[in-house]
CSV table of C-alpha atoms in Angstrom, one decimal:
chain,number,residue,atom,x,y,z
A,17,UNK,CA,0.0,0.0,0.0
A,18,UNK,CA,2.8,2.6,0.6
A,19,UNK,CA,3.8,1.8,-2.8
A,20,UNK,CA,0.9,2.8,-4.5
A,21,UNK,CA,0.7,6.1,-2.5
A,22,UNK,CA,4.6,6.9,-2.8
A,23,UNK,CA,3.6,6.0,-6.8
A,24,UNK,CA,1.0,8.4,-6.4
A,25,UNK,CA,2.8,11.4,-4.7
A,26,UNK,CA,5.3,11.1,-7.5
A,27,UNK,CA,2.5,11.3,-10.0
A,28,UNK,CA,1.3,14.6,-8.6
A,29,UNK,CA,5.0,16.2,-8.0
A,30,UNK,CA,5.3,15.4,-11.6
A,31,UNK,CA,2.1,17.1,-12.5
A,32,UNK,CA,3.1,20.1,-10.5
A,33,UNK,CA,6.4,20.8,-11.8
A,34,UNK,CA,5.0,20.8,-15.3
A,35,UNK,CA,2.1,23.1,-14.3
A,36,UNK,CA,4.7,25.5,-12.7
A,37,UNK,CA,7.1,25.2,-16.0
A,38,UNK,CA,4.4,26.4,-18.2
A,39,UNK,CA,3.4,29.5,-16.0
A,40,UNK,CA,6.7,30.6,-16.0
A,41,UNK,CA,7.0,30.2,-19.7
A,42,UNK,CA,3.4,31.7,-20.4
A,43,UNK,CA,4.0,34.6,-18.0
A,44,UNK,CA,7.1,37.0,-19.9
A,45,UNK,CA,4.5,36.5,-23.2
A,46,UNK,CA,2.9,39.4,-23.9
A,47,UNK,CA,0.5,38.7,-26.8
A,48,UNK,CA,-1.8,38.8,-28.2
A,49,UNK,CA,-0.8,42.1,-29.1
A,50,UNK,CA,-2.5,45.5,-28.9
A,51,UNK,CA,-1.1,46.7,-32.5
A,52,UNK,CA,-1.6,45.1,-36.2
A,53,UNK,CA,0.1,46.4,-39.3
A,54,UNK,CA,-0.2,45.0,-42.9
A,55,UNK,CA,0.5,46.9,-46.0
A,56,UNK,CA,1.8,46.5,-49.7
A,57,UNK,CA,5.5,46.8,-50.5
A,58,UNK,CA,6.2,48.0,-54.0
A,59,UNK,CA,9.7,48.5,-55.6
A,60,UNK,CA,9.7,51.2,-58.1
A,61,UNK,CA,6.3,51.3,-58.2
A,62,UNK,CA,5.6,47.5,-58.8
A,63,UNK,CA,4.6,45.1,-56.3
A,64,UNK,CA,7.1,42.9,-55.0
A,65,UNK,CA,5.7,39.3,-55.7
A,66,UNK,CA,7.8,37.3,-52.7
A,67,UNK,CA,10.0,38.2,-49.7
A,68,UNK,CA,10.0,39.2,-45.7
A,69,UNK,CA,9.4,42.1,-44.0
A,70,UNK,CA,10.9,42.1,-40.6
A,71,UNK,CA,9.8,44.8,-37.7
A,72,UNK,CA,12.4,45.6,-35.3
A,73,UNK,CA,12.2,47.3,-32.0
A,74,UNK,CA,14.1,50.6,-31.3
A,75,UNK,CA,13.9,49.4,-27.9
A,76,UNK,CA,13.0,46.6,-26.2
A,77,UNK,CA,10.6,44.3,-27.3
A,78,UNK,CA,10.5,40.8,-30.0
A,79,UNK,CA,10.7,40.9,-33.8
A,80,UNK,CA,7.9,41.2,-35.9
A,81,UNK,CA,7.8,39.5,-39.4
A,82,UNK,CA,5.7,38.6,-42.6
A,83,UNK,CA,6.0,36.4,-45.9
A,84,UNK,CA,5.0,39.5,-48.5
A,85,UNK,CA,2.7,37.1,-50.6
A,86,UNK,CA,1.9,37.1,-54.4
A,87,UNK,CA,0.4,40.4,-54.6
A,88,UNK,CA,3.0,42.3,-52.6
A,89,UNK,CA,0.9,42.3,-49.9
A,90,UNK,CA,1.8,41.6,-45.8
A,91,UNK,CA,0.8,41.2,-42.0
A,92,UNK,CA,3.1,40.9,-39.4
A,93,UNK,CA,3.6,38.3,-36.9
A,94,UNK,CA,4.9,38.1,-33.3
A,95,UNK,CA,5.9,34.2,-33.4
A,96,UNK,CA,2.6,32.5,-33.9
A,97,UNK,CA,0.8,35.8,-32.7
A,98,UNK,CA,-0.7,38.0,-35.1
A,99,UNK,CA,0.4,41.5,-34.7
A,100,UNK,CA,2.7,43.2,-32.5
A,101,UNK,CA,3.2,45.2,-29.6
A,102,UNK,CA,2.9,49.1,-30.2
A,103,UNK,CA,6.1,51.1,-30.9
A,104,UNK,CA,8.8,52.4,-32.9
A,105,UNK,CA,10.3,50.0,-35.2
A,106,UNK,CA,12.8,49.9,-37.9
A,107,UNK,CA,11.8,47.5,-40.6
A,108,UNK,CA,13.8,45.7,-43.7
A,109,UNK,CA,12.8,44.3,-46.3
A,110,UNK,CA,14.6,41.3,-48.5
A,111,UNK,CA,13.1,39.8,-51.5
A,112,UNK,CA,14.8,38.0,-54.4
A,113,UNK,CA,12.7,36.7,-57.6
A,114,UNK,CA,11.3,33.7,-57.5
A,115,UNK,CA,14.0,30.5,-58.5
A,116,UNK,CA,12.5,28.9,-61.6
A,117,UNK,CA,12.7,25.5,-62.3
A,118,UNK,CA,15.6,24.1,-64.2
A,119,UNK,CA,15.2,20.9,-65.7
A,120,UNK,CA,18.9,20.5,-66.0
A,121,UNK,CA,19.5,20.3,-62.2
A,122,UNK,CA,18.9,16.8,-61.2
A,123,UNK,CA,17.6,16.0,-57.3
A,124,UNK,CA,18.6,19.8,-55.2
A,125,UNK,CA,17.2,22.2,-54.8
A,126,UNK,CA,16.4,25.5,-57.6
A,127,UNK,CA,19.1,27.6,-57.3
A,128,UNK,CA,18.3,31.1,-55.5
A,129,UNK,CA,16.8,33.8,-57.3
A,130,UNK,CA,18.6,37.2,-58.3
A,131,UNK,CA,18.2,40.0,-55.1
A,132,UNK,CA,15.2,42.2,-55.6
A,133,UNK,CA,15.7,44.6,-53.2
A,134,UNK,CA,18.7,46.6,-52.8
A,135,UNK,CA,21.4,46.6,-50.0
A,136,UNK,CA,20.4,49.2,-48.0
A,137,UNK,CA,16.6,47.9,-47.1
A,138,UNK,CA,18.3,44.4,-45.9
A,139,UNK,CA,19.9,46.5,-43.3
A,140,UNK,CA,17.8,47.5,-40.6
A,141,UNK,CA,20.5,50.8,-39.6
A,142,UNK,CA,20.2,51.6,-43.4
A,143,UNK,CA,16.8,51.0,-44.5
A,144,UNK,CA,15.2,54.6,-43.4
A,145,UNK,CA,12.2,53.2,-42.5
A,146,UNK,CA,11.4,53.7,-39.3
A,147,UNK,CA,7.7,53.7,-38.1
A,148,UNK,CA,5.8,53.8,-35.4
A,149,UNK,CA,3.1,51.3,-34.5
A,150,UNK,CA,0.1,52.5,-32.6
A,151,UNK,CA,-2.5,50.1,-30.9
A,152,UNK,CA,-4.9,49.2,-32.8
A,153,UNK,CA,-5.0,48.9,-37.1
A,154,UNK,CA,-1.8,50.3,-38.6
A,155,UNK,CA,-1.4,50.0,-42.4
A,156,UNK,CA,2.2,50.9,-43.6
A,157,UNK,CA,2.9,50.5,-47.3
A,158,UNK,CA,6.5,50.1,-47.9
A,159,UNK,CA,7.3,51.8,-51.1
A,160,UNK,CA,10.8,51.3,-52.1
A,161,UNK,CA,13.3,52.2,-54.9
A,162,UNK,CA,15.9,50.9,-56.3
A,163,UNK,CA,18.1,54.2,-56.3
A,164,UNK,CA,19.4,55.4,-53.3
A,165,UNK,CA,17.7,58.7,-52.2
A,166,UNK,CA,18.7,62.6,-53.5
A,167,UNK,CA,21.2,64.2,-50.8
């Protein structure tokens, strides 16, 4: 009998611990977030068909990021959290075309496509492009160019 009760006292220690881990991992979250921001990014005028946006804090706080789909359009992410908290942020943004397929290359992968975007918006102390998020809906269209500003 002191078996089945040492068994059992295990059992709930067990059970315990693992409630305690996942507070402590739940409570430094801070999502879901008060602040959403989607938007188009355009190079030259054109929609970029593929890519990432990324969203970085001027202070502290995680890094936002979204896939810019086939339309040039995104909506950034906090991990698996949609939006992000509110903020000043410096973004980037790196796209390269699309690889095509070639039928020559047996097995791999396509190679990667030629860089869309230029240097300076893959570098988040370069871009320019510093926003700030407020809560609530925040549309920021990112309209690039490929030559570097006047000045």
């Amino acid at each position: 009998m002191r078996n089945t009760k040492q068994k059992y006292r295990v059992g709930r220690g067990a059970v315990a611990s693992v409630v305690a881990l996942l507070a402590l991992m739940t409570a430094g979250c801070g999502g879901p977030y008060d602040a959403t921001v989607y938007g188009a990014v355009t190079l030259d005028g054109q929609p970029l068909p593929s890519g990432t946006v990324s969203f970085f804090p001027t202070s502290d706080g995680p890094t936002a990021y979204s896939r810019i789909d086939d339309s040039g359009m995104y909506q950034i992410r906090t991990g698996r959290e949609k939006g992000l908290p509110p903020g000043e942020y410096a973004v980037t943004v790196v796209a390269r075309e699309k690889p095509t397929v070639d039928q020559s290359n047996s097995g791999g992968p396509p190679p990667a496509g030629r860089m869309l975007t230029p240097q300076r918006y893959r570098n988040r102390d370069q871009s320019g492009l510093v926003y700030t998020v407020e809560p609530g809906a925040n549309q920021i269209d990112l309209e690039l160019t490929s030559q570097p500003p006047a000045g």
